[in-house]
Amino acid sequence: MRIVPVLFAGIGFLAAVTPPAQATLTVVHGRVVNLYADPSDFVIELDVAGTCGSKFFHIQRNRANFKEVTAVSLTAISTGKTMTLFVESCAGDRNILSHGAVNAT
């Protein structure tokens, strides 16, 4: 019966020193086709589909970098440059963005 407290202590130690799991970001490169303003988010339509199955990529208005992602997408569509988008999750077939960048070429 002494092994049970030792086992729980070992599990507690491992939980304390193990780093938290990090979400894996999916990287998508493409040309901006359209931009949409939505009440809850800003939507970037690319010429390629993301891992969630849609060509629509959403940056939520409550994100700290919402204005920056909106600005770089406006830059991309106005200059005809491609974008790199980082998808952090799916909401149905919606690609939910973490951040994005305008590519130099």
mmCIF file of N, CA and C in Angstrom:
data_model
loop_
_atom_site.group_PDB
_atom_site.id
_atom_site.type_symbol
_atom_site.label_atom_id
_atom_site.label_comp_id
_atom_site.label_asym_id
_atom_site.label_seq_id
_atom_site.Cartn_x
_atom_site.Cartn_y
_atom_site.Cartn_z
ATOM 1 N N MET A 1 0.798 -1.209 0.000
ATOM 2 C CA MET A 1 0.000 0.000 0.000
ATOM 3 C C MET A 1 0.840 1.273 0.000
ATOM 4 N N ARG A 2 2.121 1.139 0.254
ATOM 5 C CA ARG A 2 2.978 2.321 0.252
ATOM 6 C C ARG A 2 3.262 2.777 -1.171
ATOM 7 N N ILE A 3 3.038 1.934 -2.138
ATOM 8 C CA ILE A 3 3.337 2.296 -3.528
ATOM 9 C C ILE A 3 2.344 3.312 -4.074
ATOM 10 N N VAL A 4 1.126 3.302 -3.586
ATOM 11 C CA VAL A 4 0.111 4.233 -4.093
ATOM 12 C C VAL A 4 0.501 5.685 -3.832
ATOM 13 N N PRO A 5 0.899 6.079 -2.605
ATOM 14 C CA PRO A 5 1.315 7.479 -2.417
ATOM 15 C C PRO A 5 2.545 7.846 -3.253
ATOM 16 N N VAL A 6 3.468 6.905 -3.414
ATOM 17 C CA VAL A 6 4.657 7.166 -4.219
ATOM 18 C C VAL A 6 4.271 7.350 -5.679
ATOM 19 N N LEU A 7 3.338 6.550 -6.157
ATOM 20 C CA LEU A 7 2.861 6.651 -7.531
ATOM 21 C C LEU A 7 2.194 8.008 -7.774
ATOM 22 N N PHE A 8 1.336 8.431 -6.854
ATOM 23 C CA PHE A 8 0.682 9.733 -6.995
ATOM 24 C C PHE A 8 1.686 10.883 -6.919
ATOM 25 N N ALA A 9 2.683 10.751 -6.077
ATOM 26 C CA ALA A 9 3.718 11.783 -5.987
ATOM 27 C C ALA A 9 4.496 11.870 -7.292
ATOM 28 N N GLY A 10 4.789 10.729 -7.893
ATOM 29 C CA GLY A 10 5.505 10.713 -9.175
ATOM 30 C C GLY A 10 4.686 11.337 -10.289
ATOM 31 N N ILE A 11 3.407 11.027 -10.340
ATOM 32 C CA ILE A 11 2.526 11.612 -11.358
ATOM 33 C C ILE A 11 2.414 13.118 -11.155
ATOM 34 N N GLY A 12 2.305 13.547 -9.897
ATOM 35 C CA GLY A 12 2.232 14.980 -9.605
ATOM 36 C C GLY A 12 3.497 15.707 -10.021
ATOM 37 N N PHE A 13 4.653 15.082 -9.802
ATOM 38 C CA PHE A 13 5.919 15.689 -10.205
ATOM 39 C C PHE A 13 5.993 15.826 -11.720
ATOM 40 N N LEU A 14 5.624 14.779 -12.445
ATOM 41 C CA LEU A 14 5.658 14.835 -13.905
ATOM 42 C C LEU A 14 4.705 15.898 -14.448
ATOM 43 N N ALA A 15 3.537 16.016 -13.856
ATOM 44 C CA ALA A 15 2.583 17.038 -14.299
ATOM 45 C C ALA A 15 3.124 18.439 -14.050
ATOM 46 N N ALA A 16 3.908 18.597 -12.989
ATOM 47 C CA ALA A 16 4.443 19.917 -12.659
ATOM 48 C C ALA A 16 5.590 20.331 -13.578
ATOM 49 N N VAL A 17 6.378 19.371 -14.050
ATOM 50 C CA VAL A 17 7.545 19.722 -14.862
ATOM 51 C C VAL A 17 7.320 19.565 -16.354
ATOM 52 N N THR A 18 6.215 18.988 -16.766
ATOM 53 C CA THR A 18 5.926 18.805 -18.182
ATOM 54 C C THR A 18 5.338 20.096 -18.735
ATOM 55 N N PRO A 19 5.901 20.628 -19.841
ATOM 56 C CA PRO A 19 5.338 21.856 -20.413
ATOM 57 C C PRO A 19 3.942 21.609 -20.958
ATOM 58 N N PRO A 20 3.086 22.638 -20.960
ATOM 59 C CA PRO A 20 1.726 22.458 -21.485
ATOM 60 C C PRO A 20 1.757 22.188 -22.987
ATOM 61 N N ALA A 21 0.765 21.465 -23.456
ATOM 62 C CA ALA A 21 0.670 21.159 -24.887
ATOM 63 C C ALA A 21 0.418 22.434 -25.669
ATOM 64 N N GLN A 22 1.091 22.577 -26.777
ATOM 65 C CA GLN A 22 0.932 23.749 -27.624
ATOM 66 C C GLN A 22 0.136 23.360 -28.857
ATOM 67 N N ALA A 23 -0.723 24.251 -29.286
ATOM 68 C CA ALA A 23 -1.510 23.999 -30.492
ATOM 69 C C ALA A 23 -0.595 24.028 -31.713
ATOM 70 N N THR A 24 -0.832 23.126 -32.621
ATOM 71 C CA THR A 24 -0.060 23.093 -33.847
ATOM 72 C C THR A 24 -0.717 24.019 -34.860
ATOM 73 N N LEU A 25 0.068 24.908 -35.438
ATOM 74 C CA LEU A 25 -0.439 25.825 -36.446
ATOM 75 C C LEU A 25 -0.245 25.211 -37.824
ATOM 76 N N THR A 26 -1.244 25.362 -38.675
ATOM 77 C CA THR A 26 -1.151 24.934 -40.063
ATOM 78 C C THR A 26 -0.864 26.162 -40.908
ATOM 79 N N VAL A 27 0.112 26.054 -41.790
ATOM 80 C CA VAL A 27 0.524 27.181 -42.628
ATOM 81 C C VAL A 27 -0.097 27.024 -44.014
ATOM 82 N N VAL A 28 -0.735 28.099 -44.502
ATOM 83 C CA VAL A 28 -1.365 28.107 -45.822
ATOM 84 C C VAL A 28 -0.858 29.326 -46.587
ATOM 85 N N HIS A 29 -0.445 29.103 -47.841
ATOM 86 C CA HIS A 29 0.011 30.193 -48.709
ATOM 87 C C HIS A 29 -0.984 30.346 -49.851
ATOM 88 N N GLY A 30 -1.348 31.583 -50.180
ATOM 89 C CA GLY A 30 -2.264 31.789 -51.298
ATOM 90 C C GLY A 30 -2.482 33.252 -51.608
ATOM 91 N N ARG A 31 -3.167 33.475 -52.718
ATOM 92 C CA ARG A 31 -3.498 34.828 -53.170
ATOM 93 C C ARG A 31 -4.877 35.211 -52.634
ATOM 94 N N VAL A 32 -5.005 36.440 -52.160
ATOM 95 C CA VAL A 32 -6.273 36.935 -51.621
ATOM 96 C C VAL A 32 -7.241 37.179 -52.778
ATOM 97 N N VAL A 33 -8.421 36.568 -52.690
ATOM 98 C CA VAL A 33 -9.459 36.718 -53.713
ATOM 99 C C VAL A 33 -10.457 37.796 -53.298
ATOM 100 N N ASN A 34 -10.921 37.732 -52.063
ATOM 101 C CA ASN A 34 -11.903 38.687 -51.532
ATOM 102 C C ASN A 34 -11.682 38.879 -50.042
ATOM 103 N N LEU A 35 -12.183 39.989 -49.521
ATOM 104 C CA LEU A 35 -12.179 40.274 -48.096
ATOM 105 C C LEU A 35 -13.604 40.584 -47.666
ATOM 106 N N TYR A 36 -13.986 40.101 -46.484
ATOM 107 C CA TYR A 36 -15.355 40.283 -46.001
ATOM 108 C C TYR A 36 -15.331 40.780 -44.560
ATOM 109 N N ALA A 37 -16.193 41.740 -44.257
ATOM 110 C CA ALA A 37 -16.380 42.198 -42.881
ATOM 111 C C ALA A 37 -17.594 41.482 -42.319
ATOM 112 N N ASP A 38 -17.423 40.837 -41.209
ATOM 113 C CA ASP A 38 -18.473 40.066 -40.565
ATOM 114 C C ASP A 38 -18.670 40.658 -39.167
ATOM 115 N N PRO A 39 -19.844 40.547 -38.568
ATOM 116 C CA PRO A 39 -20.033 41.130 -37.232
ATOM 117 C C PRO A 39 -19.069 40.603 -36.168
ATOM 118 N N SER A 40 -18.660 39.340 -36.272
ATOM 119 C CA SER A 40 -17.796 38.776 -35.238
ATOM 120 C C SER A 40 -16.348 38.599 -35.673
ATOM 121 N N ASP A 41 -16.074 38.706 -36.961
ATOM 122 C CA ASP A 41 -14.712 38.518 -37.434
ATOM 123 C C ASP A 41 -14.500 39.132 -38.810
ATOM 124 N N PHE A 42 -13.280 39.081 -39.271
ATOM 125 C CA PHE A 42 -12.894 39.561 -40.593
ATOM 126 C C PHE A 42 -12.485 38.324 -41.384
ATOM 127 N N VAL A 43 -12.979 38.210 -42.614
ATOM 128 C CA VAL A 43 -12.786 36.984 -43.389
ATOM 129 C C VAL A 43 -11.929 37.265 -44.612
ATOM 130 N N ILE A 44 -10.921 36.423 -44.785
ATOM 131 C CA ILE A 44 -10.024 36.498 -45.936
ATOM 132 C C ILE A 44 -10.290 35.269 -46.799
ATOM 133 N N GLU A 45 -10.647 35.496 -48.062
ATOM 134 C CA GLU A 45 -10.843 34.379 -48.986
ATOM 135 C C GLU A 45 -9.586 34.237 -49.835
ATOM 136 N N LEU A 46 -8.977 33.067 -49.788
ATOM 137 C CA LEU A 46 -7.798 32.784 -50.600
ATOM 138 C C LEU A 46 -8.178 31.959 -51.814
ATOM 139 N N ASP A 47 -7.242 31.788 -52.721
ATOM 140 C CA ASP A 47 -7.470 30.949 -53.903
ATOM 141 C C ASP A 47 -7.197 29.477 -53.614
ATOM 142 N N VAL A 48 -6.833 29.134 -52.377
ATOM 143 C CA VAL A 48 -6.607 27.744 -51.966
ATOM 144 C C VAL A 48 -7.383 27.480 -50.680
ATOM 145 N N ALA A 49 -7.754 26.232 -50.483
ATOM 146 C CA ALA A 49 -8.487 25.847 -49.278
ATOM 147 C C ALA A 49 -7.514 25.536 -48.144
ATOM 148 N N GLY A 50 -7.961 25.774 -46.942
ATOM 149 C CA GLY A 50 -7.181 25.440 -45.755
ATOM 150 C C GLY A 50 -7.486 24.036 -45.280
ATOM 151 N N THR A 51 -6.898 23.644 -44.195
ATOM 152 C CA THR A 51 -7.067 22.292 -43.670
ATOM 153 C C THR A 51 -8.478 22.008 -43.171
ATOM 154 N N CYS A 52 -9.248 23.051 -42.922
ATOM 155 C CA CYS A 52 -10.619 22.857 -42.446
ATOM 156 C C CYS A 52 -11.593 22.605 -43.597
ATOM 157 N N GLY A 53 -11.114 22.724 -44.838
ATOM 158 C CA GLY A 53 -11.931 22.428 -46.004
ATOM 159 C C GLY A 53 -12.519 23.628 -46.715
ATOM 160 N N SER A 54 -12.239 24.815 -46.241
ATOM 161 C CA SER A 54 -12.814 26.022 -46.820
ATOM 162 C C SER A 54 -11.711 26.959 -47.300
ATOM 163 N N LYS A 55 -12.062 27.842 -48.228
ATOM 164 C CA LYS A 55 -11.138 28.872 -48.697
ATOM 165 C C LYS A 55 -11.274 30.147 -47.872
ATOM 166 N N PHE A 56 -12.095 30.101 -46.827
ATOM 167 C CA PHE A 56 -12.355 31.264 -45.990
ATOM 168 C C PHE A 56 -11.582 31.154 -44.681
ATOM 169 N N PHE A 57 -10.843 32.226 -44.356
ATOM 170 C CA PHE A 57 -9.992 32.268 -43.179
ATOM 171 C C PHE A 57 -10.456 33.413 -42.300
ATOM 172 N N HIS A 58 -10.757 33.125 -41.046
ATOM 173 C CA HIS A 58 -11.375 34.081 -40.132
ATOM 174 C C HIS A 58 -10.400 34.530 -39.058
ATOM 175 N N ILE A 59 -10.281 35.849 -38.899
ATOM 176 C CA ILE A 59 -9.568 36.407 -37.751
ATOM 177 C C ILE A 59 -10.646 37.040 -36.871
ATOM 178 N N GLN A 60 -10.716 36.601 -35.638
ATOM 179 C CA GLN A 60 -11.775 37.051 -34.749
ATOM 180 C C GLN A 60 -11.475 38.446 -34.201
ATOM 181 N N ARG A 61 -12.528 39.255 -34.086
ATOM 182 C CA ARG A 61 -12.380 40.647 -33.656
ATOM 183 C C ARG A 61 -11.808 40.777 -32.246
ATOM 184 N N ASN A 62 -11.962 39.769 -31.422
ATOM 185 C CA ASN A 62 -11.452 39.858 -30.050
ATOM 186 C C ASN A 62 -9.973 39.492 -29.926
ATOM 187 N N ARG A 63 -9.317 39.175 -31.047
ATOM 188 C CA ARG A 63 -7.884 38.864 -31.023
ATOM 189 C C ARG A 63 -7.077 40.154 -30.866
ATOM 190 N N ALA A 64 -5.969 40.065 -30.154
ATOM 191 C CA ALA A 64 -5.113 41.233 -29.930
ATOM 192 C C ALA A 64 -4.541 41.771 -31.236
ATOM 193 N N ASN A 65 -4.327 40.904 -32.218
ATOM 194 C CA ASN A 65 -3.725 41.318 -33.488
ATOM 195 C C ASN A 65 -4.752 41.453 -34.616
ATOM 196 N N PHE A 66 -6.009 41.670 -34.277
ATOM 197 C CA PHE A 66 -7.063 41.781 -35.284
ATOM 198 C C PHE A 66 -6.771 42.899 -36.293
ATOM 199 N N LYS A 67 -6.429 44.082 -35.816
ATOM 200 C CA LYS A 67 -6.176 45.211 -36.712
ATOM 201 C C LYS A 67 -4.975 44.960 -37.613
ATOM 202 N N GLU A 68 -3.948 44.320 -37.085
ATOM 203 C CA GLU A 68 -2.744 44.056 -37.860
ATOM 204 C C GLU A 68 -3.005 43.048 -38.978
ATOM 205 N N VAL A 69 -3.750 41.983 -38.677
ATOM 206 C CA VAL A 69 -4.061 40.989 -39.711
ATOM 207 C C VAL A 69 -4.966 41.604 -40.772
ATOM 208 N N THR A 70 -5.907 42.440 -40.350
ATOM 209 C CA THR A 70 -6.763 43.146 -41.304
ATOM 210 C C THR A 70 -5.925 44.047 -42.211
ATOM 211 N N ALA A 71 -4.988 44.767 -41.636
ATOM 212 C CA ALA A 71 -4.138 45.677 -42.411
ATOM 213 C C ALA A 71 -3.263 44.927 -43.410
ATOM 214 N N VAL A 72 -2.658 43.818 -42.995
ATOM 215 C CA VAL A 72 -1.788 43.090 -43.934
ATOM 216 C C VAL A 72 -2.601 42.434 -45.043
ATOM 217 N N SER A 73 -3.833 42.033 -44.753
ATOM 218 C CA SER A 73 -4.660 41.453 -45.816
ATOM 219 C C SER A 73 -5.082 42.523 -46.822
ATOM 220 N N LEU A 74 -5.353 43.736 -46.346
ATOM 221 C CA LEU A 74 -5.654 44.848 -47.261
ATOM 222 C C LEU A 74 -4.441 45.183 -48.116
ATOM 223 N N THR A 75 -3.265 45.130 -47.535
ATOM 224 C CA THR A 75 -2.029 45.354 -48.286
ATOM 225 C C THR A 75 -1.857 44.281 -49.349
ATOM 226 N N ALA A 76 -2.087 43.030 -48.983
ATOM 227 C CA ALA A 76 -1.909 41.920 -49.923
ATOM 228 C C ALA A 76 -2.851 42.035 -51.125
ATOM 229 N N ILE A 77 -4.128 42.318 -50.871
ATOM 230 C CA ILE A 77 -5.074 42.375 -51.990
ATOM 231 C C ILE A 77 -4.823 43.614 -52.863
ATOM 232 N N SER A 78 -4.408 44.722 -52.256
ATOM 233 C CA SER A 78 -4.192 45.937 -53.046
ATOM 234 C C SER A 78 -2.907 45.892 -53.869
ATOM 235 N N THR A 79 -1.933 45.103 -53.433
ATOM 236 C CA THR A 79 -0.670 44.999 -54.170
ATOM 237 C C THR A 79 -0.570 43.731 -55.011
ATOM 238 N N GLY A 80 -1.553 42.853 -54.884
ATOM 239 C CA GLY A 80 -1.536 41.602 -55.652
ATOM 240 C C GLY A 80 -0.538 40.578 -55.139
ATOM 241 N N LYS A 81 -0.115 40.715 -53.893
ATOM 242 C CA LYS A 81 0.851 39.781 -53.306
ATOM 243 C C LYS A 81 0.138 38.629 -52.621
ATOM 244 N N THR A 82 0.865 37.550 -52.418
ATOM 245 C CA THR A 82 0.300 36.399 -51.723
ATOM 246 C C THR A 82 0.435 36.591 -50.215
ATOM 247 N N MET A 83 -0.307 35.775 -49.484
ATOM 248 C CA MET A 83 -0.260 35.810 -48.021
ATOM 249 C C MET A 83 0.112 34.447 -47.484
ATOM 250 N N THR A 84 0.713 34.463 -46.324
ATOM 251 C CA THR A 84 0.916 33.265 -45.528
ATOM 252 C C THR A 84 0.014 33.405 -44.312
ATOM 253 N N LEU A 85 -0.886 32.443 -44.131
ATOM 254 C CA LEU A 85 -1.819 32.471 -43.010
ATOM 255 C C LEU A 85 -1.552 31.285 -42.099
ATOM 256 N N PHE A 86 -1.678 31.512 -40.802
ATOM 257 C CA PHE A 86 -1.436 30.484 -39.808
ATOM 258 C C PHE A 86 -2.760 30.124 -39.142
ATOM 259 N N VAL A 87 -3.249 28.924 -39.435
ATOM 260 C CA VAL A 87 -4.539 28.448 -38.929
ATOM 261 C C VAL A 87 -4.300 27.732 -37.610
ATOM 262 N N GLU A 88 -5.010 28.180 -36.556
ATOM 263 C CA GLU A 88 -4.834 27.552 -35.256
ATOM 264 C C GLU A 88 -5.922 26.542 -34.922
ATOM 265 N N SER A 89 -7.093 26.665 -35.562
ATOM 266 C CA SER A 89 -8.173 25.724 -35.279
ATOM 267 C C SER A 89 -9.246 25.805 -36.362
ATOM 268 N N CYS A 90 -10.207 24.916 -36.250
ATOM 269 C CA CYS A 90 -11.353 24.897 -37.158
ATOM 270 C C CYS A 90 -12.631 25.117 -36.350
ATOM 271 N N ALA A 91 -13.580 25.792 -36.941
ATOM 272 C CA ALA A 91 -14.929 25.910 -36.401
ATOM 273 C C ALA A 91 -15.845 25.471 -37.534
ATOM 274 N N GLY A 92 -16.147 24.191 -37.573
ATOM 275 C CA GLY A 92 -16.820 23.616 -38.731
ATOM 276 C C GLY A 92 -15.833 23.611 -39.881
ATOM 277 N N ASP A 93 -16.209 24.247 -41.000
ATOM 278 C CA ASP A 93 -15.267 24.346 -42.124
ATOM 279 C C ASP A 93 -14.517 25.682 -42.125
ATOM 280 N N ARG A 94 -14.693 26.480 -41.084
ATOM 281 C CA ARG A 94 -14.010 27.775 -40.984
ATOM 282 C C ARG A 94 -12.584 27.581 -40.492
ATOM 283 N N ASN A 95 -11.644 28.217 -41.168
ATOM 284 C CA ASN A 95 -10.248 28.241 -40.737
ATOM 285 C C ASN A 95 -10.080 29.428 -39.796
ATOM 286 N N ILE A 96 -9.775 29.185 -38.540
ATOM 287 C CA ILE A 96 -9.603 30.241 -37.548
ATOM 288 C C ILE A 96 -8.123 30.598 -37.468
ATOM 289 N N LEU A 97 -7.813 31.875 -37.724
ATOM 290 C CA LEU A 97 -6.423 32.317 -37.828
ATOM 291 C C LEU A 97 -5.817 32.699 -36.486
ATOM 292 N N SER A 98 -4.523 32.479 -36.419
ATOM 293 C CA SER A 98 -3.707 32.991 -35.345
ATOM 294 C C SER A 98 -3.061 34.302 -35.789
ATOM 295 N N HIS A 99 -2.454 34.271 -36.971
ATOM 296 C CA HIS A 99 -1.812 35.457 -37.532
ATOM 297 C C HIS A 99 -1.539 35.237 -39.011
ATOM 298 N N GLY A 100 -1.021 36.262 -39.679
ATOM 299 C CA GLY A 100 -0.751 36.170 -41.097
ATOM 300 C C GLY A 100 0.321 37.159 -41.518
ATOM 301 N N ALA A 101 0.804 36.983 -42.749
ATOM 302 C CA ALA A 101 1.862 37.850 -43.276
ATOM 303 C C ALA A 101 1.692 38.022 -44.770
ATOM 304 N N VAL A 102 2.140 39.176 -45.285
ATOM 305 C CA VAL A 102 2.189 39.415 -46.726
ATOM 306 C C VAL A 102 3.543 38.929 -47.206
ATOM 307 N N ASN A 103 3.552 38.164 -48.295
ATOM 308 C CA ASN A 103 4.800 37.655 -48.849
ATOM 309 C C ASN A 103 5.441 38.696 -49.763
ATOM 310 N N ALA A 104 6.740 38.684 -49.819
ATOM 311 C CA ALA A 104 7.478 39.676 -50.608
ATOM 312 C C ALA A 104 7.233 39.513 -52.109
ATOM 313 N N THR A 105 6.951 38.312 -52.563
ATOM 314 C CA THR A 105 6.730 38.091 -54.000
ATOM 315 C C THR A 105 5.337 37.621 -54.274
#
